[in-house]
Coordinates of C-alpha atoms in Angstrom, one line a residue:
Chain A
M1105 CA 69.5 80.9 -128.1
K1106 CA 67.3 79.4 -125.3
P1107 CA 63.8 80.8 -125.2
W1108 CA 62.9 83.4 -122.5
Y1109 CA 59.6 84.4 -120.9
E1110 CA 57.7 87.6 -121.4
C1111 CA 55.2 89.4 -119.2
D1112 CA 52.3 87.4 -120.8
T1113 CA 54.0 84.0 -120.8
P1114 CA 52.2 81.6 -118.4
C1115 CA 55.3 80.1 -116.8
I1116 CA 54.9 80.5 -113.0
L1117 CA 53.2 77.7 -111.1
A1118 CA 50.5 79.5 -109.1
H1119 CA 50.6 77.1 -106.2
Q1120 CA 54.3 77.7 -105.6
Q1121 CA 55.7 81.2 -104.9
P1122 CA 52.4 83.2 -105.7
A1123 CA 50.6 80.9 -103.2
V1124 CA 53.0 82.0 -100.4
L1125 CA 51.8 85.6 -100.9
I1126 CA 48.2 84.6 -101.3
D1127 CA 48.1 82.5 -98.2
L1128 CA 49.7 85.3 -96.1
A1129 CA 47.1 87.7 -97.4
L1130 CA 44.3 85.3 -96.6
T1131 CA 45.5 84.8 -93.0
R1132 CA 45.3 88.6 -92.7
G1133 CA 41.5 88.3 -93.3
I1134 CA 41.4 89.4 -97.0
D1135 CA 38.6 87.8 -99.1
S1136 CA 40.1 85.6 -101.8
H1137 CA 37.8 87.1 -104.5
R1138 CA 38.9 90.6 -103.8
L1139 CA 42.5 89.5 -103.6
L1140 CA 42.4 87.9 -107.0
R1141 CA 40.2 90.4 -108.8
G1142 CA 41.6 91.2 -112.2
T1143 CA 44.3 88.5 -112.1
G1144 CA 42.2 86.2 -114.3
F1145 CA 42.3 83.2 -112.0
F1146 CA 40.5 81.9 -108.9
Y1147 CA 41.7 80.4 -105.6
E1148 CA 40.1 77.1 -106.6
D1149 CA 42.3 77.0 -109.7
I1150 CA 45.5 77.2 -107.6
L1151 CA 44.5 74.3 -105.5
A1152 CA 44.4 72.0 -108.5
G1153 CA 48.2 72.5 -108.5
K1154 CA 48.7 72.7 -112.3
L1155 CA 47.9 76.3 -113.0
H1156 CA 50.6 78.4 -114.7
I1157 CA 50.3 82.2 -114.5
A1158 CA 52.1 84.9 -116.3
P1159 CA 54.3 87.6 -114.7
R1160 CA 51.6 90.2 -115.6
Q1161 CA 49.1 88.3 -113.5
C1162 CA 51.5 88.3 -110.6
Y1163 CA 51.9 92.1 -110.9
Q1164 CA 48.1 92.4 -110.7
L1165 CA 48.2 90.2 -107.6
L1166 CA 50.9 92.5 -106.0
T1167 CA 48.8 95.6 -106.9
N1168 CA 45.8 94.0 -105.1
I1169 CA 47.9 93.1 -102.1
R1170 CA 49.2 96.6 -101.8
R1171 CA 45.7 98.0 -102.0
L1172 CA 44.0 95.6 -99.6
L1173 CA 46.9 95.4 -97.1
P1174 CA 48.2 99.0 -97.1
S1175 CA 50.3 98.7 -93.9
D1176 CA 54.0 99.7 -94.3
D1177 CA 55.2 96.3 -93.3
T1178 CA 53.3 94.1 -95.8
S1179 CA 56.2 93.6 -98.2
F1180 CA 58.6 92.9 -95.4
L1181 CA 56.3 90.3 -93.7
M1182 CA 55.9 88.6 -97.1
G1183 CA 59.7 88.7 -97.6
H1184 CA 60.2 86.8 -94.3
R1185 CA 58.0 84.0 -95.6
L1186 CA 59.3 83.8 -99.2
F1187 CA 62.3 81.5 -98.8
P1188 CA 62.8 78.6 -98.9
G1189 CA 59.2 78.8 -100.3
N1190 CA 56.8 76.3 -101.7
C1191 CA 58.7 75.2 -104.8
G1192 CA 59.3 71.5 -103.9
A1193 CA 62.8 70.4 -105.0
A1194 CA 64.2 73.9 -105.6
S1195 CA 63.1 75.0 -102.1
S1196 CA 64.5 71.9 -100.4
A1197 CA 67.8 72.4 -102.2
L1198 CA 67.9 76.0 -100.9
L1199 CA 67.0 74.8 -97.4
N1200 CA 69.9 72.3 -97.3
A1201 CA 72.6 74.6 -98.8
K1202 CA 76.0 74.3 -97.3
D1203 CA 76.8 78.0 -97.2
L1204 CA 75.8 81.4 -98.6
Q1205 CA 77.7 80.8 -101.8
Q1206 CA 75.8 77.7 -102.6
A1207 CA 72.5 79.2 -101.6
L1208 CA 73.1 82.1 -104.0
E1209 CA 74.1 79.8 -106.8
L1210 CA 70.9 77.8 -106.3
L1211 CA 68.8 80.9 -106.1
T1212 CA 70.3 82.1 -109.4
R1213 CA 69.9 78.7 -111.1
Y1214 CA 66.3 78.2 -110.0
R1215 CA 65.3 81.8 -110.2
L1216 CA 62.3 81.0 -112.5
L1217 CA 60.9 78.8 -109.7
L1218 CA 62.0 80.7 -106.6
T1219 CA 61.9 84.4 -107.7
P1220 CA 60.4 84.7 -111.2
L1221 CA 59.8 88.5 -111.1
I1222 CA 63.1 89.7 -109.8
A1223 CA 66.3 87.9 -110.7
P1224 CA 69.6 88.0 -108.9
R1225 CA 72.8 88.6 -110.9
L1226 CA 76.0 87.8 -109.0
H1227 CA 79.2 89.7 -109.5
Y1228 CA 82.4 89.1 -107.6
D1229 CA 85.5 91.2 -107.2
A1230 CA 88.5 90.8 -104.9
D1231 CA 86.8 91.6 -101.6
F1232 CA 83.0 91.7 -102.2
L1233 CA 80.1 89.9 -103.7
Y1234 CA 77.5 92.1 -105.4
I1235 CA 73.9 90.8 -105.9
Y1236 CA 72.3 93.0 -108.5
W1237 CA 68.5 92.6 -108.6
Q1238 CA 67.2 92.5 -112.1
D1239 CA 63.7 93.3 -113.3
T1240 CA 62.6 90.3 -115.4
C1241 CA 59.4 91.5 -117.1
G1242 CA 58.7 95.2 -116.4
A1243 CA 57.5 95.5 -112.7
N1244 CA 57.2 99.3 -112.9
S1245 CA 55.2 100.6 -110.0
E1246 CA 55.5 97.2 -108.2
W1247 CA 59.3 97.5 -108.1
P1248 CA 59.9 99.0 -104.7
F1249 CA 57.5 96.5 -103.2
L1250 CA 59.4 93.6 -104.9
M1251 CA 62.7 95.0 -103.8
E1252 CA 61.6 95.3 -100.1
M1253 CA 60.3 91.7 -100.3
I1254 CA 63.3 90.1 -102.0
T1255 CA 65.9 91.9 -99.8
T1256 CA 64.0 90.9 -96.7
A1257 CA 63.7 87.3 -98.0
L1258 CA 67.4 86.9 -98.6
T1259 CA 68.4 88.6 -95.4
S1260 CA 65.9 86.5 -93.4
L1261 CA 67.0 83.2 -95.0
S1262 CA 70.7 83.9 -94.6
R1263 CA 70.2 85.0 -91.0
W1264 CA 68.2 81.9 -90.1
L1265 CA 70.5 79.3 -91.8
S1266 CA 73.8 80.9 -90.9
G1267 CA 72.7 81.5 -87.3
Q1268 CA 73.9 85.1 -87.3
S1269 CA 72.8 88.4 -88.8
L1270 CA 75.1 89.1 -91.8
P1271 CA 76.6 92.6 -92.5
W1272 CA 74.7 93.1 -95.7
R1273 CA 74.8 96.6 -97.4
Y1274 CA 71.7 97.6 -99.3
Y1275 CA 71.4 99.9 -102.3
F1276 CA 68.0 101.0 -103.6
S1277 CA 67.2 103.0 -106.7
H1278 CA 64.1 104.5 -105.1
H1279 CA 63.9 107.4 -102.7
Q1280 CA 64.0 106.9 -99.0
P1281 CA 60.4 106.2 -98.0
R1282 CA 58.5 107.7 -95.1
Y1283 CA 58.6 104.3 -93.3
I1284 CA 62.3 104.0 -93.0
E1285 CA 61.9 102.3 -89.6
Q1286 CA 60.7 99.1 -91.5
Y1287 CA 63.9 99.0 -93.4
Q1288 CA 66.0 99.5 -90.2
V1289 CA 64.2 96.7 -88.3
H1290 CA 63.9 94.1 -91.1
L1291 CA 67.1 94.8 -93.0
G1292 CA 69.5 96.8 -90.8
D1293 CA 71.2 100.1 -90.8
H1294 CA 73.4 100.0 -93.8
L1295 CA 71.0 101.4 -96.3
A1296 CA 71.5 103.7 -99.3
F1297 CA 68.6 105.2 -101.3
N1298 CA 68.7 107.0 -104.7
S1299 CA 71.7 104.8 -105.5
H1300 CA 70.8 104.3 -109.2
M1301 CA 71.0 100.6 -108.8
D1302 CA 69.3 97.8 -106.7
A1303 CA 71.9 95.7 -105.1
M1304 CA 73.0 93.9 -101.9
V1305 CA 76.7 93.7 -101.1
I1306 CA 78.6 91.5 -98.7
A1307 CA 82.3 90.8 -97.9
R1308 CA 83.4 87.6 -99.5
E1309 CA 84.6 86.1 -96.2
Y1310 CA 80.9 85.4 -95.3
L1311 CA 80.3 83.3 -98.4
H1312 CA 81.8 80.2 -97.0
T1313 CA 80.7 80.1 -93.3
P1314 CA 79.0 76.8 -92.9
W1315 CA 75.2 76.8 -92.5
I1316 CA 73.3 74.8 -89.9
N1317 CA 71.1 72.8 -92.3
A1318 CA 74.0 71.8 -94.6
S1319 CA 73.3 68.5 -96.3
P1320 CA 75.3 67.9 -99.6
S1321 CA 73.5 64.7 -100.6
A1322 CA 70.0 66.3 -100.1
V1323 CA 71.1 69.2 -102.3
I1324 CA 72.3 66.9 -105.0
L1325 CA 69.1 64.9 -105.1
A1326 CA 66.9 68.0 -104.9
Q1327 CA 68.9 69.6 -107.7
R1328 CA 68.2 66.6 -109.9
D1329 CA 64.5 67.0 -109.5
A1330 CA 64.6 70.8 -109.9
D1331 CA 66.7 70.5 -113.0
A1332 CA 64.1 68.2 -114.5
Q1333 CA 61.4 70.8 -113.7
L1334 CA 63.4 73.5 -115.4
A1335 CA 64.0 71.3 -118.4
E1336 CA 60.3 70.7 -118.7
I1337 CA 59.5 74.4 -118.7
G1338 CA 62.3 75.0 -121.1
L1339 CA 62.7 78.8 -120.5
E1340 CA 65.6 80.7 -119.2
G1341 CA 65.3 84.2 -117.8
G1342 CA 62.8 87.0 -118.3
F1343 CA 62.8 89.1 -121.5
L1344 CA 64.2 92.3 -119.9
E1345 CA 66.7 90.3 -117.8
R1346 CA 68.0 88.5 -120.9
L1347 CA 68.3 91.7 -122.9
Y1348 CA 70.2 93.3 -120.0
C1349 CA 72.7 90.4 -119.9
H1350 CA 73.1 90.5 -123.6
L1351 CA 73.9 94.2 -123.6
L1352 CA 76.3 93.8 -120.7
H1353 CA 78.2 90.9 -122.3
N1354 CA 78.6 92.9 -125.5
I1355 CA 79.3 96.2 -123.9
Q1356 CA 82.7 96.5 -125.5
R1357 CA 81.3 96.4 -129.0
P1358 CA 79.3 99.3 -130.3
T1359 CA 75.6 98.2 -130.2
S1360 CA 72.4 99.1 -132.0
L1361 CA 68.8 98.1 -131.9
D1362 CA 69.2 96.2 -135.2
Q1363 CA 72.1 94.2 -134.0
V1364 CA 70.4 93.2 -130.8
A1365 CA 67.3 92.3 -132.7
A1366 CA 69.3 90.1 -135.0
S1367 CA 71.0 88.3 -132.0
F1368 CA 67.6 87.6 -130.5
G1369 CA 66.4 86.3 -133.9
M1370 CA 63.7 88.9 -134.6
S1371 CA 63.1 92.0 -136.6
S1372 CA 63.8 95.4 -135.1
A1373 CA 60.1 96.2 -135.3
T1374 CA 59.3 93.1 -133.2
L1375 CA 62.0 94.0 -130.7
K1376 CA 60.6 97.5 -130.4
R1377 CA 57.1 96.1 -130.0
K1378 CA 58.2 93.6 -127.3
L1379 CA 60.0 96.4 -125.4
G1380 CA 56.9 98.5 -125.6
K1381 CA 54.9 95.6 -124.2
H1382 CA 57.2 95.6 -121.2
Q1383 CA 56.8 99.4 -121.0
S1384 CA 60.3 100.2 -121.9
H1385 CA 62.4 101.1 -124.9
F1386 CA 65.8 100.3 -126.3
Q1387 CA 67.7 103.4 -125.2
A1388 CA 66.4 103.2 -121.7
Q1389 CA 67.6 99.6 -121.3
Y1390 CA 71.0 100.4 -122.9
D1391 CA 71.5 103.5 -120.7
Q1392 CA 70.6 101.5 -117.6
V1393 CA 73.3 98.9 -118.4
R1394 CA 75.9 101.6 -119.1
K1395 CA 75.0 103.7 -116.0
C1396 CA 75.2 100.7 -113.7
L1397 CA 78.6 99.6 -115.2
A1398 CA 80.0 103.1 -115.1
L1399 CA 79.0 103.5 -111.5
Y1400 CA 80.7 100.3 -110.6
L1401 CA 83.9 101.0 -112.5
I1402 CA 84.3 104.5 -111.1
N1403 CA 83.3 103.9 -107.5
R1404 CA 84.5 100.4 -106.9
Q1405 CA 87.4 99.9 -109.3
G1406 CA 88.6 103.5 -109.2
W1407 CA 88.8 103.9 -113.0
S1408 CA 89.3 107.3 -114.5
N1409 CA 86.6 109.0 -116.6
E1410 CA 88.7 108.5 -119.7
Q1411 CA 89.1 104.8 -119.2
V1412 CA 85.3 104.4 -118.6
A1413 CA 84.5 106.5 -121.6
S1414 CA 86.6 104.4 -123.9
H1415 CA 85.3 101.1 -122.3
L1416 CA 81.7 102.2 -122.9
H1417 CA 82.2 103.7 -126.4
F1418 CA 81.8 107.3 -125.6
H1419 CA 83.7 109.7 -127.9
D1420 CA 85.6 111.2 -125.0
A1421 CA 85.3 111.9 -121.2
N1422 CA 83.2 115.0 -121.9
N1423 CA 80.5 112.9 -123.6
L1424 CA 80.5 110.5 -120.7
R1425 CA 80.2 113.3 -118.2
R1426 CA 77.2 114.7 -120.1
A1427 CA 75.5 111.3 -120.4
F1428 CA 76.2 110.7 -116.7
K1429 CA 74.6 114.0 -115.8
R1430 CA 71.5 113.0 -117.8
W1431 CA 71.3 109.5 -116.1
T1432 CA 71.9 110.5 -112.5
G1433 CA 71.6 114.3 -112.3
V1434 CA 75.2 114.7 -111.2
T1435 CA 78.7 114.3 -112.8
P1436 CA 80.9 111.3 -112.2
T1437 CA 83.3 113.5 -110.1
V1438 CA 80.5 114.6 -107.7
L1439 CA 79.2 111.0 -107.5
K1440 CA 82.7 109.8 -106.6
A1441 CA 82.6 112.0 -103.5
F1442 CA 80.0 109.7 -102.0
T1443 CA 81.8 106.5 -101.6
L1444 CA 79.3 103.7 -102.0
Chain B
M374 CA 28.0 97.1 -84.2
L375 CA 24.7 98.0 -85.9
A376 CA 23.4 94.5 -85.4
L377 CA 23.4 95.1 -81.6
H378 CA 20.9 97.9 -82.0
K379 CA 18.4 96.6 -84.6
W380 CA 15.4 96.9 -82.3
K381 CA 16.1 100.6 -81.6
I382 CA 16.4 101.3 -85.3
L383 CA 13.2 99.4 -86.1
L384 CA 11.3 101.3 -83.3
I385 CA 12.4 104.7 -84.7
L386 CA 11.4 103.7 -88.3
V387 CA 8.0 102.4 -87.0
A388 CA 7.5 105.7 -85.2
A389 CA 8.3 107.7 -88.4
N390 CA 5.9 105.5 -90.3
L391 CA 3.1 106.1 -87.8
L392 CA 3.6 109.8 -88.0
L393 CA 3.4 109.6 -91.8
L394 CA 0.2 107.5 -91.6
G395 CA -1.3 109.8 -89.0
C396 CA -0.7 112.9 -91.1
L397 CA -2.1 111.3 -94.2
S398 CA -5.2 110.2 -92.4
V399 CA -6.1 113.6 -91.0
G400 CA -4.7 115.9 -93.7
E401 CA -4.5 116.1 -97.5
I402 CA -1.5 116.4 -99.8
K403 CA -0.7 120.0 -100.9
D404 CA -0.7 121.1 -104.5
W405 CA 2.7 121.3 -106.3
R406 CA 2.5 125.2 -106.4
E407 CA 1.9 125.5 -102.6
I408 CA 5.1 123.6 -101.7
D409 CA 8.1 125.7 -100.5
W410 CA 11.1 123.8 -101.7
L411 CA 13.6 125.8 -99.7
D412 CA 11.8 124.8 -96.5
I413 CA 11.7 121.1 -97.6
L414 CA 15.5 121.3 -98.3
G415 CA 16.2 122.9 -94.9
E416 CA 13.9 120.8 -92.7
G417 CA 14.4 117.6 -94.7
G418 CA 18.1 118.2 -94.4
I419 CA 18.0 118.4 -90.7
S420 CA 16.0 115.2 -90.4
L421 CA 18.3 113.3 -92.8
L422 CA 21.5 114.5 -91.0
S423 CA 20.1 113.6 -87.6
L424 CA 19.4 110.1 -89.0
V425 CA 23.0 109.9 -90.3
W426 CA 24.4 110.9 -86.8
L427 CA 22.2 108.3 -85.2
L428 CA 23.4 105.6 -87.4
L429 CA 27.1 106.6 -87.0
I430 CA 26.8 106.7 -83.3
L431 CA 25.0 103.4 -83.1
H432 CA 27.6 101.9 -85.4
S433 CA 30.5 103.0 -83.2
R434 CA 29.2 102.3 -79.7
P435 CA 28.4 99.2 -77.7
A436 CA 25.0 99.0 -76.1
G437 CA 24.7 100.8 -72.7
R438 CA 23.2 103.6 -70.8
V439 CA 25.0 106.4 -72.6
T440 CA 24.2 104.9 -76.0
N441 CA 20.5 104.8 -75.0
F442 CA 20.5 108.5 -74.2
F443 CA 22.1 109.3 -77.5
V444 CA 19.5 107.2 -79.3
A445 CA 16.6 108.8 -77.5
G446 CA 17.9 112.3 -78.0
L447 CA 18.7 111.9 -81.7
A448 CA 15.5 110.0 -82.3
G449 CA 13.5 112.9 -80.8
I450 CA 15.3 115.4 -83.1
F451 CA 14.8 113.2 -86.1
L452 CA 11.1 112.7 -85.5
A453 CA 10.5 116.4 -84.8
S454 CA 12.2 117.5 -88.0
F455 CA 10.5 114.7 -89.9
Q456 CA 7.1 116.0 -88.8
D457 CA 8.2 119.5 -89.7
T458 CA 9.0 118.2 -93.2
L459 CA 5.7 116.4 -93.5
D460 CA 3.9 119.7 -92.6
E461 CA 5.4 121.2 -95.8
V462 CA 3.9 118.5 -98.0
I463 CA 0.6 117.6 -96.2
R464 CA -2.0 120.2 -95.1
I465 CA -3.2 119.4 -91.6
P466 CA -6.4 121.1 -90.4
D467 CA -6.1 123.4 -87.4
T468 CA -8.4 121.3 -85.3
V469 CA -5.7 118.6 -85.2
S470 CA -3.0 119.3 -82.7
F471 CA -0.8 116.2 -82.5
D472 CA 1.6 117.6 -85.1
Q473 CA 2.2 120.7 -83.0
W474 CA 3.1 118.5 -80.1
V475 CA 5.5 116.4 -82.0
E476 CA 7.2 119.4 -83.6
S477 CA 7.6 121.7 -80.6
G478 CA 7.6 119.1 -77.9
L479 CA 10.0 116.4 -79.2
M480 CA 12.7 118.9 -80.4
P481 CA 13.6 120.5 -77.0
I482 CA 13.3 117.1 -75.2
G483 CA 15.6 115.5 -77.8
L484 CA 18.1 118.3 -77.4
L485 CA 18.1 118.0 -73.7
L486 CA 18.6 114.2 -73.8
L487 CA 21.4 114.6 -76.3
T488 CA 23.1 117.1 -74.0
Y489 CA 22.8 114.7 -71.1
A490 CA 24.2 111.9 -73.3
I491 CA 27.2 114.1 -74.4
Y492 CA 27.9 115.0 -70.8
H493 CA 28.0 111.3 -69.8
W494 CA 30.0 110.4 -72.9
H495 CA 32.6 113.0 -71.8
K496 CA 32.9 111.4 -68.4
E497 CA 33.1 107.9 -70.0
Q498 CA 35.8 109.2 -72.3
L499 CA 37.9 110.4 -69.3
H500 CA 37.8 106.9 -68.0
I501 CA 38.9 105.5 -71.4
N502 CA 41.7 108.2 -71.6
E503 CA 43.0 107.0 -68.3
H504 CA 43.1 103.5 -69.7
L505 CA 44.9 104.6 -72.9
R506 CA 47.3 106.9 -71.1
K507 CA 50.4 104.9 -71.7
R508 CA 49.5 104.4 -75.4
E509 CA 48.9 108.0 -76.2
R510 CA 50.2 111.1 -74.5
L511 CA 48.1 114.3 -75.0
F512 CA 47.6 113.6 -78.7
R513 CA 45.4 111.4 -80.7
E514 CA 45.6 110.4 -84.4
H515 CA 44.0 107.1 -85.3
R516 CA 45.5 107.1 -88.8
I517 CA 49.0 106.6 -87.5
Q518 CA 48.2 103.7 -85.1
D519 CA 49.5 100.2 -85.6
P520 CA 46.6 97.9 -86.4
V521 CA 48.2 94.8 -84.7
T522 CA 49.1 96.2 -81.3
H523 CA 46.9 99.3 -81.3
L524 CA 49.9 101.3 -80.2
G525 CA 51.2 104.4 -81.9
S526 CA 53.4 103.8 -85.0
A527 CA 56.9 105.2 -85.7
E528 CA 55.2 108.2 -87.3
Y529 CA 53.3 108.9 -84.1
L530 CA 56.4 108.5 -82.1
R531 CA 58.3 111.0 -84.3
R532 CA 55.5 113.6 -83.8
Q533 CA 55.4 113.0 -80.0
L534 CA 59.2 113.3 -79.9
H535 CA 59.0 116.6 -81.7
T536 CA 56.8 118.2 -79.1
E537 CA 58.4 116.5 -76.1
L538 CA 61.9 117.3 -77.1
L539 CA 61.0 121.0 -77.4
H540 CA 59.2 121.0 -74.1
H541 CA 61.9 119.2 -72.1
H542 CA 64.6 121.4 -73.6
Q543 CA 62.7 124.5 -72.6
Q544 CA 62.1 123.3 -69.1
Q545 CA 65.6 121.9 -68.7
L546 CA 64.2 118.4 -67.9
P547 CA 65.8 115.1 -68.9
L548 CA 64.1 112.9 -71.4
S549 CA 65.0 109.3 -72.3
L550 CA 64.1 106.9 -75.1
L551 CA 64.3 103.1 -75.0
L552 CA 64.3 101.0 -78.1
L553 CA 63.5 97.4 -77.3
D554 CA 63.9 94.5 -79.8
V555 CA 62.8 90.9 -79.2
D556 CA 65.7 88.5 -79.9
N557 CA 65.0 85.8 -82.6
F558 CA 61.5 87.0 -83.3
A559 CA 61.7 85.8 -86.9
H560 CA 62.0 82.3 -85.5
I561 CA 58.5 82.6 -83.9
N562 CA 57.0 83.7 -87.2
R563 CA 58.8 81.0 -89.1
R564 CA 58.0 78.2 -86.7
Y565 CA 54.5 79.1 -85.5
G566 CA 53.2 81.4 -88.3
N567 CA 52.5 85.1 -88.5
E568 CA 49.3 84.9 -86.4
E569 CA 51.3 83.6 -83.4
G570 CA 53.9 86.3 -84.0
D571 CA 51.2 88.9 -83.9
R572 CA 49.7 87.4 -80.8
L573 CA 53.2 87.5 -79.1
L574 CA 53.5 91.2 -80.0
Q575 CA 50.1 91.9 -78.5
E576 CA 50.8 90.1 -75.3
L577 CA 54.2 91.8 -75.0
T578 CA 52.4 95.1 -75.5
E579 CA 50.2 94.4 -72.5
L580 CA 53.2 93.1 -70.4
I581 CA 55.3 96.2 -71.1
L582 CA 52.3 98.6 -70.5
L583 CA 51.8 97.0 -67.0
N584 CA 55.4 97.7 -66.2
L585 CA 55.5 101.4 -67.2
R586 CA 54.8 104.5 -65.2
R587 CA 51.7 106.6 -65.7
C588 CA 53.6 109.2 -67.7
D589 CA 55.5 106.9 -70.1
L590 CA 54.5 106.3 -73.7
L591 CA 54.8 103.0 -75.5
C592 CA 54.9 102.8 -79.4
R593 CA 55.5 100.1 -81.9
Y594 CA 58.5 101.3 -83.9
A595 CA 58.3 98.5 -86.6
G596 CA 58.3 94.7 -86.7
D597 CA 59.4 93.4 -83.3
R598 CA 60.9 96.7 -82.2
F599 CA 59.1 98.8 -79.5
A600 CA 59.9 102.3 -78.4
V601 CA 59.4 103.7 -74.9
L602 CA 59.4 107.4 -74.3
L603 CA 60.4 108.3 -70.7
P604 CA 59.6 111.9 -69.8
N605 CA 61.5 113.5 -66.9
T606 CA 63.9 110.6 -66.7
G607 CA 67.7 110.6 -66.6
E608 CA 70.2 108.0 -67.6
T609 CA 70.3 106.0 -64.4
M610 CA 66.5 105.8 -64.0
A611 CA 66.2 104.9 -67.7
Q612 CA 68.7 102.1 -67.4
M613 CA 66.9 100.8 -64.3
L614 CA 63.5 100.8 -66.1
A615 CA 65.1 99.1 -69.1
Q616 CA 66.6 96.4 -66.8
E617 CA 63.1 95.9 -65.2
L618 CA 61.5 95.5 -68.7
A619 CA 64.3 93.0 -69.8
N620 CA 63.7 91.0 -66.6
V621 CA 60.0 90.8 -66.9
I622 CA 60.1 89.8 -70.5
R623 CA 62.6 87.1 -69.9
H624 CA 60.3 85.6 -67.3
F625 CA 57.2 85.8 -69.4
A626 CA 56.1 82.3 -70.6
F627 CA 54.3 82.8 -73.9
K628 CA 51.9 79.9 -74.6
T629 CA 51.6 78.8 -78.2
R630 CA 48.0 78.3 -79.3
R631 CA 48.3 74.8 -80.8
H632 CA 50.2 72.9 -78.1
G633 CA 50.2 75.4 -75.3
E634 CA 54.0 75.0 -74.9
S635 CA 55.9 77.8 -73.2
V636 CA 58.2 79.9 -75.3
F637 CA 60.6 82.3 -73.5
H638 CA 62.2 85.4 -75.0
S639 CA 65.0 87.7 -74.3
V640 CA 65.2 91.3 -75.5
S641 CA 67.9 93.8 -76.3
I642 CA 67.4 97.4 -75.3
G643 CA 69.1 100.5 -76.5
V644 CA 68.9 103.5 -74.2
A645 CA 69.4 107.1 -75.3
L646 CA 69.2 110.3 -73.3
A647 CA 67.9 113.2 -75.4
L648 CA 70.3 116.0 -76.1
D649 CA 69.4 119.2 -77.9
E650 CA 68.7 117.4 -81.2
S651 CA 66.1 116.4 -83.8
P652 CA 63.8 113.4 -83.3
E653 CA 65.6 111.6 -86.2
H654 CA 68.9 112.1 -84.6
L655 CA 67.7 110.8 -81.2
L656 CA 66.2 107.8 -82.9
A657 CA 69.4 107.1 -84.8
R658 CA 71.4 107.1 -81.6
A659 CA 68.9 104.9 -79.8
N660 CA 69.1 102.5 -82.8
Q661 CA 72.9 102.5 -82.7
A662 CA 72.7 101.7 -79.0
L663 CA 70.3 98.9 -79.7
L664 CA 72.6 97.3 -82.3
H665 CA 75.5 97.4 -79.7
A666 CA 73.2 95.7 -77.2
K667 CA 72.5 93.0 -79.7
E668 CA 76.2 92.5 -80.4
K669 CA 77.3 92.4 -76.8
Q670 CA 76.3 89.1 -75.4
E671 CA 76.8 89.7 -71.6
S672 CA 74.2 92.5 -71.2
D673 CA 70.9 93.1 -72.8
I674 CA 71.1 96.9 -72.3
F675 CA 73.4 99.4 -73.9
L676 CA 73.5 103.2 -73.2
A677 CA 74.0 105.4 -76.2
A678 CA 77.1 107.7 -76.1

């Protein structure tokens, strides 16, 4: 199993994506010492171009940004600047993508470079593409800010390079905020809050509209360099993201903490400790996977409660209904009434 | 702002010092048991508070005539109450009378000067209100103002809509709302940076304000979307005003800071006539109209159903 990164693994080059946020904050007149207080690094360290920082340091940076720039539009403004970003080869590959499909594949492949804190997971069905945004290392209170930033970033990039605003639909797990106008202006009107998932959905026909900067040879060359960079770092995916994917792939088999720990090559106690370090626990992660999948199967694929119950290893539909009530506050039947 | 007034502050401190020296040279310090602490608390409190007011006023005002009156008035009050406090600690013989003069003379003079200053400040404020008229209608709340354009925010707009909708419904008057969005604004931010984007928003704010009537209200909804509240205005008039705004913005040549090149912009405007509805509903209809205006290429303006 390829190694992953955790919240204290120094794996993010500070002069790349973190610098985009830092520079924007500096142009807003924030003092660099106050901006970086508690992060454990200084502005001068970034300029050397070799500093690797851990996700936890990035969270501290985001906390500082939110405190020093408390306007409602900070996350959205940063989102507009995030892509293609400062990541050298990976950014230039993204900039020259031939269409949305390729851009999303690049974004997924180079997520450690382009978006290390919040990873895209793509899922296709007959008519739609779903981008589920996955927490990599336990963002906790920074999550809504990250979601606002990343959804704006992808919306802004796709709009710029496709030359039209695309009919994205947005699903957020957080409540509708007071400043809904920022979402309307920067994202659009197809918004759903309290959705129990964080996703963007688009009809598949938009995946292959040609983009204005398309340059296949530039993408191939840039990918070669970016792949070399990834190989040098040698990590794939954040700890929580990897755990999520593992649980999702093995959803058809009954799962326990011990089995998962064994697959990750560690003792159950170590797995528990690592989950604790990311401020989570096994049941929460497992429930999250099952909830998200159950919602998809019921709402999008029209499965019956019985089918879902057996797919997710519930004893019967009643058990599923009870679990569902615990996860979302409502039963599957009620939830079905709101079509997503 | 305080740096502007350093001489005034220095002068007041020197005067306070002179008073202290004067008292010490003629009188003697009282015994601990003779001191009435309640008096010290009361009189010392007045002098401390008047000093705080003085500093706050100096910090928030540019130099000028009204500011000078404020300073003179508050300085008088401060010195009088300071002398009063000194009397509690230092016994001054009856033969000396300057302390009486400072105490009883400066206080009424200070109060008179302060009153005069407040009166002129009031007149000055009326001038400023006139200037701010299209930015705030009958209601002020600095906490919900947008820091970039100094216009009211969406929250401010919602509060205004709440009262205006009620008023217009009761009086059976029409009320219209425009939502105005700059086309391809993200392009400016991407190409020239956020500072240029902010500057464009500020210049557009001035431009739109110039083209509004005295009674209208301009707010920044979010990002590059502005809202204009048009009281006593029906559909036809609102569409006409929207067309005027669209025209004037299309002809506005924004000059970039670095090369001074001209950048032109078009806008899309959604117009909604208020019905008997909530602010959120009216805003939603105006937003829908704006989206239609953006989709329809031939016209910049769309009227909500």
